[in-house]
Amino acid sequence: MDVQDPSLTELLPVLADRLPALLAEVRSALGEEWPDYADFLDEHQVEVAVAADAALRRLVTMAGASTSDNGIGPELFEEIGRIQWREGRDLSALLGAYQVGARVCWHHVSAAAVEIGVEPRTLASLAEAVFFFVDKLSSSSARGYVLEQSEEAATRERQRDELVGLLLSDRADQAAVRAAAARAGWTVPGEVGVVLIQRDSPIGHRVLARMDASCLVFSRPPLLGAIVPDPSRPGLRRRLGLTLRGAGAVVGVAVPPDRLPASLQIAEIAARLQRTGVLVDDPVFTDEHLDAIIVHREPRLLEALRGQVLGPLKEATPASRERLVETLGAWLRHMGDRQAIAAELHVHPQTVRYRLAKLHELFGDDLDDPEMRARLMLALSWGEPHAPAAEPVSSS
């Protein structure tokens, strides 16, 4: 069928006469459920009328040719779909409005076609053109909506990653953090804490996947974890303790956002101590182990201190040295209480008495020096140099 078909040619001026009534009916139909769209038609009457006239001419052309060769440019309606997403509107509302427009359009097109005596076959082609046209508009807008959604998600993810990089760096002053957070759509809390997860922990990966958008999940090898807002707020600490159990997790000290690098450094030390068995909590809350973290922060310094203060034991055999070291550590922890020492070490109090006598013989008056005791406490109370040897209760 050719567009020069007399019935179709005559249809164009009739539709042009009906155009104001058609737009008024569309505006009325939209007013109940989609008032914003109706207001748009009111505010842009001239532009809408020009576009509608062009659309009607296209419909007549499509009816006179093949609907598969429709020549509809998708760019405009893709952009409409993108705008729909950017403004936070539901795609179904836009597609519903298209359907309303299609019904009203078909009502006027069919009435005009009947008025001038268009043949049934041509009328069927017009109906097909109307709904094919609207289907293409809907598809283009849906594509634009999804593209904008995915592109915005990718952009937001990149901005959140940049924010994480800033927070974990030494450039995290308050102004920079607030600017980066605004770009990423993240509300800056009063305090933040870092949660570190062992990379090979399936439980840890599941926990991170379930965290909400207020938490900034990151993977920066070798680090894997999340920045958690206000970790000291009531209830959150207990929830973290429950959800992180079994994940090999470390929870850093709560600090202002611009001081997070210091908290991260403490958490990294705690993670190392967790891996080496010095800290055995599950998970490890660093604010409960600051003493151990301070002592073990620099392993070489700790070993140097131990080598210095335990010098009197260097001539002892390895087995004897281990027994004396574990006894010395227990003596310091229990402030000389022999019964408590015996209970901790699972030995007879007489064995404790024998070992303490040996220690006083080796260390002399140094064991009565408060400063020396303090140094020994630092060297021994957060993990002894060697694991204590097993010993029967009756041994001496």
GROMACS .gro file of C-alpha atoms in nm:
model
  396
    1MET     CA    1   0.000   0.000   0.000
    2ASP     CA    2   0.138   0.344  -0.088
    3VAL     CA    3   0.112   0.655   0.128
    4GLN     CA    4  -0.038   0.834  -0.174
    5ASP     CA    5  -0.349   0.616  -0.136
    6PRO     CA    6  -0.628   0.880  -0.161
    7SER     CA    7  -0.794   0.767   0.161
    8LEU     CA    8  -0.472   0.815   0.357
    9THR     CA    9  -0.394   1.148   0.192
   10GLU     CA   10  -0.736   1.278   0.290
   11LEU     CA   11  -0.687   1.154   0.644
   12LEU     CA   12  -0.402   1.394   0.723
   13PRO     CA   13  -0.601   1.722   0.726
   14VAL     CA   14  -0.879   1.558   0.924
   15LEU     CA   15  -0.631   1.447   1.189
   16ALA     CA   16  -0.478   1.795   1.192
   17ASP     CA   17  -0.820   1.939   1.275
   18ARG     CA   18  -0.865   1.687   1.552
   19LEU     CA   19  -0.519   1.743   1.703
   20PRO     CA   20  -0.620   2.004   1.968
   21ALA     CA   21  -0.902   1.782   2.091
   22LEU     CA   22  -0.671   1.478   2.091
   23LEU     CA   23  -0.412   1.656   2.306
   24ALA     CA   24  -0.678   1.789   2.541
   25GLU     CA   25  -0.813   1.437   2.591
   26VAL     CA   26  -0.463   1.299   2.654
   27ARG     CA   27  -0.401   1.575   2.907
   28SER     CA   28  -0.728   1.495   3.084
   29ALA     CA   29  -0.656   1.120   3.088
   30LEU     CA   30  -0.310   1.177   3.234
   31GLY     CA   31  -0.431   1.423   3.496
   32GLU     CA   32  -0.568   1.161   3.732
   33GLU     CA   33  -0.274   0.921   3.765
   34TRP     CA   34   0.018   1.116   3.616
   35PRO     CA   35  -0.038   1.486   3.692
   36ASP     CA   36   0.329   1.568   3.627
   37TYR     CA   37   0.297   1.451   3.268
   38ALA     CA   38  -0.026   1.648   3.228
   39ASP     CA   39   0.147   1.960   3.359
   40PHE     CA   40   0.427   1.904   3.109
   41LEU     CA   41   0.173   1.908   2.824
   42ASP     CA   42   0.033   2.236   2.955
   43GLU     CA   43   0.375   2.397   2.991
   44HIS     CA   44   0.498   2.292   2.645
   45GLN     CA   45   0.182   2.317   2.435
   46VAL     CA   46   0.349   2.448   2.119
   47GLU     CA   47   0.635   2.197   2.119
   48VAL     CA   48   0.400   1.910   2.201
   49ALA     CA   49   0.160   2.009   1.920
   50VAL     CA   50   0.443   2.018   1.665
   51ALA     CA   51   0.574   1.680   1.780
   52ALA     CA   52   0.225   1.529   1.782
   53ASP     CA   53   0.155   1.653   1.429
   54ALA     CA   54   0.480   1.495   1.309
   55ALA     CA   55   0.392   1.170   1.488
   56LEU     CA   56   0.050   1.154   1.322
   57ARG     CA   57   0.207   1.205   0.981
   58ARG     CA   58   0.453   0.927   1.063
   59LEU     CA   59   0.166   0.698   1.160
   60VAL     CA   60  -0.005   0.758   0.827
   61THR     CA   61   0.322   0.695   0.648
   62MET     CA   62   0.372   0.372   0.843
   63ALA     CA   63   0.019   0.257   0.756
   64GLY     CA   64   0.090   0.320   0.389
   65ALA     CA   65   0.423   0.141   0.395
   66SER     CA   66   0.563  -0.143   0.609
   67THR     CA   67   0.574  -0.112   0.987
   68SER     CA   68   0.908  -0.291   0.983
   69ASP     CA   69   1.059   0.010   0.808
   70ASN     CA   70   0.928   0.274   1.047
   71GLY     CA   71   1.221   0.516   1.056
   72ILE     CA   72   1.162   0.595   1.425
   73GLY     CA   73   1.471   0.756   1.577
   74PRO     CA   74   1.517   0.604   1.928
   75GLU     CA   75   1.745   0.875   2.066
   76LEU     CA   76   1.472   1.110   2.190
   77PHE     CA   77   1.279   0.837   2.368
   78GLU     CA   78   1.594   0.681   2.510
   79GLU     CA   79   1.668   1.021   2.661
   80ILE     CA   80   1.314   1.035   2.803
   81GLY     CA   81   1.382   0.699   2.970
   82ARG     CA   82   1.713   0.828   3.108
   83ILE     CA   83   1.541   1.136   3.249
   84GLN     CA   84   1.280   0.912   3.409
   85TRP     CA   85   1.556   0.728   3.600
   86ARG     CA   86   1.747   1.046   3.692
   87GLU     CA   87   1.433   1.200   3.841
   88GLY     CA   88   1.364   0.890   4.047
   89ARG     CA   89   1.044   0.798   3.866
   90ASP     CA   90   0.912   0.449   3.803
   91LEU     CA   91   0.948   0.323   3.447
   92SER     CA   92   0.602   0.165   3.462
   93ALA     CA   93   0.450   0.513   3.506
   94LEU     CA   94   0.606   0.631   3.181
   95LEU     CA   95   0.502   0.319   2.992
   96GLY     CA   96   0.152   0.351   3.133
   97ALA     CA   97   0.134   0.709   3.010
   98TYR     CA   98   0.239   0.591   2.664
   99GLN     CA   99  -0.048   0.342   2.667
  100VAL     CA  100  -0.294   0.615   2.761
  101GLY     CA  101  -0.166   0.827   2.473
  102ALA     CA  102  -0.195   0.530   2.238
  103ARG     CA  103  -0.558   0.465   2.331
  104VAL     CA  104  -0.657   0.828   2.289
  105CYS     CA  105  -0.464   0.851   1.963
  106TRP     CA  106  -0.632   0.541   1.822
  107HIS     CA  107  -0.973   0.672   1.926
  108HIS     CA  108  -0.924   0.988   1.718
  109VAL     CA  109  -0.743   0.818   1.427
  110SER     CA  110  -1.010   0.551   1.393
  111ALA     CA  111  -1.292   0.805   1.420
  112ALA     CA  112  -1.131   1.022   1.152
  113ALA     CA  113  -1.070   0.718   0.929
  114VAL     CA  114  -1.432   0.608   0.955
  115GLU     CA  115  -1.547   0.965   0.891
  116ILE     CA  116  -1.376   0.978   0.551
  117GLY     CA  117  -1.457   0.619   0.461
  118VAL     CA  118  -1.117   0.452   0.490
  119GLU     CA  119  -1.131   0.091   0.378
  120PRO     CA  120  -1.121  -0.178   0.651
  121ARG     CA  121  -0.785  -0.307   0.528
  122THR     CA  122  -0.636   0.041   0.555
  123LEU     CA  123  -0.799   0.087   0.897
  124ALA     CA  124  -0.630  -0.232   1.017
  125SER     CA  125  -0.296  -0.100   0.890
  126LEU     CA  126  -0.354   0.222   1.084
  127ALA     CA  127  -0.426   0.028   1.404
  128GLU     CA  128  -0.112  -0.177   1.356
  129ALA     CA  129   0.092   0.138   1.296
  130VAL     CA  130  -0.040   0.311   1.611
  131PHE     CA  131   0.043   0.029   1.848
  132PHE     CA  132   0.366  -0.066   1.674
  133PHE     CA  133   0.474   0.297   1.705
  134VAL     CA  134   0.394   0.307   2.077
  135ASP     CA  135   0.569  -0.028   2.129
  136LYS     CA  136   0.886   0.114   1.972
  137LEU     CA  137   0.864   0.427   2.186
  138SER     CA  138   0.823   0.212   2.499
  139SER     CA  139   1.119  -0.008   2.405
  140SER     CA  140   1.343   0.293   2.341
  141SER     CA  141   1.248   0.456   2.670
  142ALA     CA  142   1.296   0.130   2.861
  143ARG     CA  143   1.640   0.092   2.705
  144GLY     CA  144   1.733   0.446   2.804
  145TYR     CA  145   1.605   0.388   3.157
  146VAL     CA  146   1.812   0.070   3.202
  147LEU     CA  147   2.123   0.224   3.045
  148GLU     CA  148   2.103   0.527   3.272
  149GLN     CA  149   2.048   0.304   3.573
  150SER     CA  150   2.351   0.086   3.495
  151GLU     CA  151   2.574   0.381   3.404
  152GLU     CA  152   2.476   0.565   3.720
  153ALA     CA  153   2.542   0.251   3.926
  154ALA     CA  154   2.887   0.217   3.767
  155THR     CA  155   2.959   0.584   3.829
  156ARG     CA  156   2.838   0.563   4.188
  157GLU     CA  157   3.051   0.253   4.247
  158ARG     CA  158   3.356   0.432   4.108
  159GLN     CA  159   3.284   0.735   4.328
  160ARG     CA  160   3.244   0.513   4.634
  161ASP     CA  161   3.574   0.343   4.551
  162GLU     CA  162   3.740   0.684   4.523
  163LEU     CA  163   3.590   0.778   4.860
  164VAL     CA  164   3.730   0.459   5.015
  165GLY     CA  165   4.071   0.538   4.869
  166LEU     CA  166   4.057   0.885   5.021
  167LEU     CA  167   3.939   0.765   5.362
  168LEU     CA  168   4.216   0.505   5.381
  169SER     CA  169   4.485   0.747   5.268
  170ASP     CA  170   4.673   1.018   5.454
  171ARG     CA  171   4.490   1.283   5.245
  172ALA     CA  172   4.160   1.239   5.429
  173ASP     CA  173   4.102   1.589   5.567
  174GLN     CA  174   3.742   1.681   5.655
  175ALA     CA  175   3.677   1.903   5.351
  176ALA     CA  176   3.805   1.644   5.104
  177VAL     CA  177   3.605   1.366   5.270
  178ARG     CA  178   3.282   1.566   5.262
  179ALA     CA  179   3.328   1.659   4.897
  180ALA     CA  180   3.401   1.299   4.795
  181ALA     CA  181   3.112   1.171   5.007
  182ALA     CA  182   2.872   1.416   4.841
  183ARG     CA  183   2.976   1.289   4.497
  184ALA     CA  184   2.927   0.930   4.610
  185GLY     CA  185   2.594   0.995   4.779
  186TRP     CA  186   2.730   0.879   5.117
  187THR     CA  187   2.633   1.046   5.443
  188VAL     CA  188   2.942   1.129   5.647
  189PRO     CA  189   2.897   0.987   6.002
  190GLY     CA  190   3.053   1.121   6.319
  191GLU     CA  191   3.271   0.811   6.351
  192VAL     CA  192   3.376   0.523   6.131
  193GLY     CA  193   3.545   0.190   6.187
  194VAL     CA  194   3.716  -0.047   5.949
  195VAL     CA  195   3.633  -0.417   5.935
  196LEU     CA  196   3.901  -0.642   5.785
  197ILE     CA  197   3.813  -0.989   5.658
  198GLN     CA  198   4.045  -1.277   5.570
  199ARG     CA  199   4.038  -1.295   5.189
  200ASP     CA  200   3.995  -1.674   5.183
  201SER     CA  201   3.694  -1.671   5.417
  202PRO     CA  202   3.364  -1.767   5.246
  203ILE     CA  203   3.176  -1.646   5.554
  204GLY     CA  204   3.351  -1.310   5.529
  205HIS     CA  205   3.257  -1.269   5.164
  206ARG     CA  206   2.892  -1.346   5.244
  207VAL     CA  207   2.891  -1.093   5.527
  208LEU     CA  208   3.030  -0.822   5.301
  209ALA     CA  209   2.774  -0.903   5.030
  210ARG     CA  210   2.490  -0.850   5.280
  211MET     CA  211   2.609  -0.513   5.410
  212ASP     CA  212   2.382  -0.219   5.328
  213ALA     CA  213   2.473   0.092   5.129
  214SER     CA  214   2.579   0.284   5.441
  215CYS     CA  215   2.886   0.058   5.457
  216LEU     CA  216   3.168   0.109   5.207
  217VAL     CA  217   3.282  -0.238   5.104
  218PHE     CA  218   3.630  -0.249   4.952
  219SER     CA  219   3.880  -0.490   4.804
  220ARG     CA  220   4.230  -0.347   4.792
  221PRO     CA  221   4.471  -0.641   4.794
  222PRO     CA  222   4.582  -0.759   5.035
  223LEU     CA  223   4.300  -0.583   5.222
  224LEU     CA  224   3.937  -0.693   5.207
  225GLY     CA  225   3.670  -0.539   5.425
  226ALA     CA  226   3.435  -0.248   5.480
  227ILE     CA  227   3.416   0.095   5.635
  228VAL     CA  228   3.127   0.091   5.883
  229PRO     CA  229   2.955   0.411   6.003
  230ASP     CA  230   2.918   0.477   6.376
  231PRO     CA  231   3.039   0.131   6.488
  232SER     CA  232   2.995   0.227   6.856
  233ARG     CA  233   2.622   0.289   6.829
  234PRO     CA  234   2.404   0.071   7.054
  235GLY     CA  235   2.349  -0.280   6.926
  236LEU     CA  236   2.584  -0.264   6.629
  237ARG     CA  237   2.885  -0.398   6.815
  238ARG     CA  238   2.688  -0.703   6.926
  239ARG     CA  239   2.553  -0.759   6.574
  240LEU     CA  240   2.903  -0.734   6.430
  241GLY     CA  241   3.024  -0.986   6.685
  242LEU     CA  242   2.755  -1.231   6.578
  243THR     CA  243   2.765  -1.182   6.199
  244LEU     CA  244   3.146  -1.179   6.174
  245ARG     CA  245   3.199  -1.495   6.375
  246GLY     CA  246   3.402  -1.745   6.176
  247ALA     CA  247   3.510  -1.488   5.917
  248GLY     CA  248   3.856  -1.425   6.057
  249ALA     CA  249   3.753  -1.063   6.107
  250VAL     CA  250   3.910  -0.768   6.284
  251VAL     CA  251   3.705  -0.462   6.384
  252GLY     CA  252   3.906  -0.141   6.408
  253VAL     CA  253   3.882   0.137   6.663
  254ALA     CA  254   3.604   0.393   6.602
  255VAL     CA  255   3.753   0.726   6.489
  256PRO     CA  256   3.646   1.043   6.303
  257PRO     CA  257   3.647   0.980   5.925
  258ASP     CA  258   3.960   1.187   5.862
  259ARG     CA  259   4.156   0.969   6.108
  260LEU     CA  260   4.064   0.632   5.960
  261PRO     CA  261   4.419   0.554   5.834
  262ALA     CA  262   4.542   0.532   6.194
  263SER     CA  263   4.258   0.294   6.282
  264LEU     CA  264   4.336   0.088   5.972
  265GLN     CA  265   4.700   0.057   6.074
  266ILE     CA  266   4.596  -0.072   6.416
  267ALA     CA  267   4.352  -0.317   6.255
  268GLU     CA  268   4.624  -0.448   6.021
  269ILE     CA  269   4.852  -0.516   6.318
  270ALA     CA  270   4.566  -0.693   6.495
  271ALA     CA  271   4.500  -0.904   6.183
  272ARG     CA  272   4.865  -1.011   6.182
  273LEU     CA  273   4.846  -1.102   6.549
  274GLN     CA  274   4.528  -1.296   6.480
  275ARG     CA  275   4.700  -1.497   6.206
  276THR     CA  276   4.994  -1.577   6.432
  277GLY     CA  277   4.773  -1.683   6.721
  278VAL     CA  278   4.855  -1.398   6.959
  279LEU     CA  279   4.494  -1.273   6.944
  280VAL     CA  280   4.235  -1.550   6.946
  281ASP     CA  281   3.902  -1.366   6.977
  282ASP     CA  282   3.645  -1.424   6.701
  283PRO     CA  283   3.610  -1.156   6.582
  284VAL     CA  284   3.887  -0.939   6.722
  285PHE     CA  285   3.775  -0.595   6.844
  286THR     CA  286   4.095  -0.393   6.846
  287ASP     CA  287   3.985  -0.158   7.125
  288GLU     CA  288   3.991  -0.459   7.359
  289HIS     CA  289   4.353  -0.546   7.273
  290LEU     CA  290   4.534  -0.214   7.242
  291ASP     CA  291   4.794  -0.325   7.498
  292ALA     CA  292   4.885  -0.635   7.298
  293ILE     CA  293   4.885  -0.436   6.974
  294ILE     CA  294   5.120  -0.176   7.122
  295VAL     CA  295   5.358  -0.443   7.248
  296HIS     CA  296   5.356  -0.643   6.923
  297ARG     CA  297   5.348  -0.351   6.680
  298GLU     CA  298   5.714  -0.396   6.593
  299PRO     CA  299   5.817  -0.763   6.629
  300ARG     CA  300   6.189  -0.689   6.608
  301LEU     CA  301   6.172  -0.444   6.897
  302LEU     CA  302   5.978  -0.694   7.106
  303GLU     CA  303   6.230  -0.967   7.033
  304ALA     CA  304   6.513  -0.727   7.119
  305LEU     CA  305   6.344  -0.646   7.451
  306ARG     CA  306   6.290  -1.012   7.526
  307GLY     CA  307   6.650  -1.091   7.443
  308GLN     CA  308   6.763  -0.820   7.681
  309VAL     CA  309   6.542  -0.884   7.984
  310LEU     CA  310   6.561  -1.264   7.955
  311GLY     CA  311   6.939  -1.260   7.931
  312PRO     CA  312   6.984  -1.444   8.264
  313LEU     CA  313   6.810  -1.748   8.108
  314LYS     CA  314   7.034  -1.776   7.804
  315GLU     CA  315   7.253  -2.049   7.958
  316ALA     CA  316   6.954  -2.270   8.051
  317THR     CA  317   6.861  -2.567   7.835
  318PRO     CA  318   6.570  -2.506   7.593
  319ALA     CA  319   6.329  -2.718   7.799
  320SER     CA  320   6.430  -2.554   8.125
  321ARG     CA  321   6.413  -2.209   7.969
  322GLU     CA  322   6.057  -2.267   7.849
  323ARG     CA  323   5.945  -2.381   8.196
  324LEU     CA  324   6.109  -2.084   8.365
  325VAL     CA  325   5.969  -1.835   8.113
  326GLU     CA  326   5.611  -1.961   8.153
  327THR     CA  327   5.650  -1.951   8.533
  328LEU     CA  328   5.794  -1.600   8.524
  329GLY     CA  329   5.506  -1.480   8.310
  330ALA     CA  330   5.248  -1.634   8.542
  331TRP     CA  331   5.428  -1.489   8.845
  332LEU     CA  332   5.402  -1.140   8.695
  333ARG     CA  333   5.036  -1.181   8.600
  334HIS     CA  334   4.933  -1.316   8.942
  335MET     CA  335   5.155  -1.079   9.140
  336GLY     CA  336   5.342  -1.365   9.311
  337ASP     CA  337   5.034  -1.568   9.417
  338ARG     CA  338   5.179  -1.922   9.412
  339GLN     CA  339   4.843  -2.099   9.431
  340ALA     CA  340   4.712  -1.903   9.129
  341ILE     CA  341   5.036  -1.969   8.940
  342ALA     CA  342   5.012  -2.343   9.012
  343ALA     CA  343   4.648  -2.347   8.895
  344GLU     CA  344   4.732  -2.171   8.569
  345LEU     CA  345   5.030  -2.391   8.491
  346HIS     CA  346   4.866  -2.713   8.614
  347VAL     CA  347   5.161  -2.798   8.838
  348HIS     CA  348   5.206  -2.859   9.210
  349PRO     CA  349   5.267  -2.548   9.427
  350GLN     CA  350   5.597  -2.707   9.534
  351THR     CA  351   5.703  -2.705   9.168
  352VAL     CA  352   5.620  -2.335   9.154
  353ARG     CA  353   5.825  -2.274   9.466
  354TYR     CA  354   6.122  -2.456   9.314
  355ARG     CA  355   6.103  -2.264   8.988
  356LEU     CA  356   6.067  -1.926   9.159
  357ALA     CA  357   6.374  -2.000   9.368
  358LYS     CA  358   6.563  -2.077   9.048
  359LEU     CA  359   6.442  -1.749   8.893
  360HIS     CA  360   6.554  -1.545   9.191
  361GLU     CA  361   6.889  -1.720   9.174
  362LEU     CA  362   6.930  -1.625   8.806
  363PHE     CA  363   6.783  -1.271   8.815
  364GLY     CA  364   6.892  -1.171   9.162
  365ASP     CA  365   6.759  -0.843   9.295
  366ASP     CA  366   6.626  -0.745   8.950
  367LEU     CA  367   6.302  -0.930   9.023
  368ASP     CA  368   6.237  -0.689   9.311
  369ASP     CA  369   6.294  -0.382   9.089
  370PRO     CA  370   5.956  -0.229   8.979
  371GLU     CA  371   6.109  -0.099   8.655
  372MET     CA  372   6.249  -0.441   8.568
  373ARG     CA  373   5.916  -0.603   8.648
  374ALA     CA  374   5.745  -0.359   8.411
  375ARG     CA  375   5.988  -0.449   8.132
  376LEU     CA  376   5.938  -0.819   8.198
  377MET     CA  377   5.561  -0.765   8.188
  378LEU     CA  378   5.591  -0.600   7.846
  379ALA     CA  379   5.810  -0.883   7.724
  380LEU     CA  380   5.600  -1.173   7.848
  381SER     CA  381   5.241  -1.090   7.929
  382TRP     CA  382   5.113  -1.070   7.568
  383GLY     CA  383   5.254  -1.398   7.442
  384GLU     CA  384   5.562  -1.581   7.556
  385PRO     CA  385   5.869  -1.630   7.333
  386HIS     CA  386   5.805  -2.006   7.314
  387ALA     CA  387   5.505  -2.225   7.383
  388PRO     CA  388   5.529  -2.377   7.733
  389ALA     CA  389   5.626  -2.742   7.743
  390ALA     CA  390   5.373  -2.993   7.876
  391GLU     CA  391   5.462  -3.114   8.226
  392PRO     CA  392   5.303  -3.366   8.463
  393VAL     CA  393   5.158  -3.223   8.784
  394SER     CA  394   5.401  -3.419   9.002
  395SER     CA  395   5.719  -3.315   8.821
  396SER     CA  396   5.976  -3.085   8.969
   0.00000   0.00000   0.00000
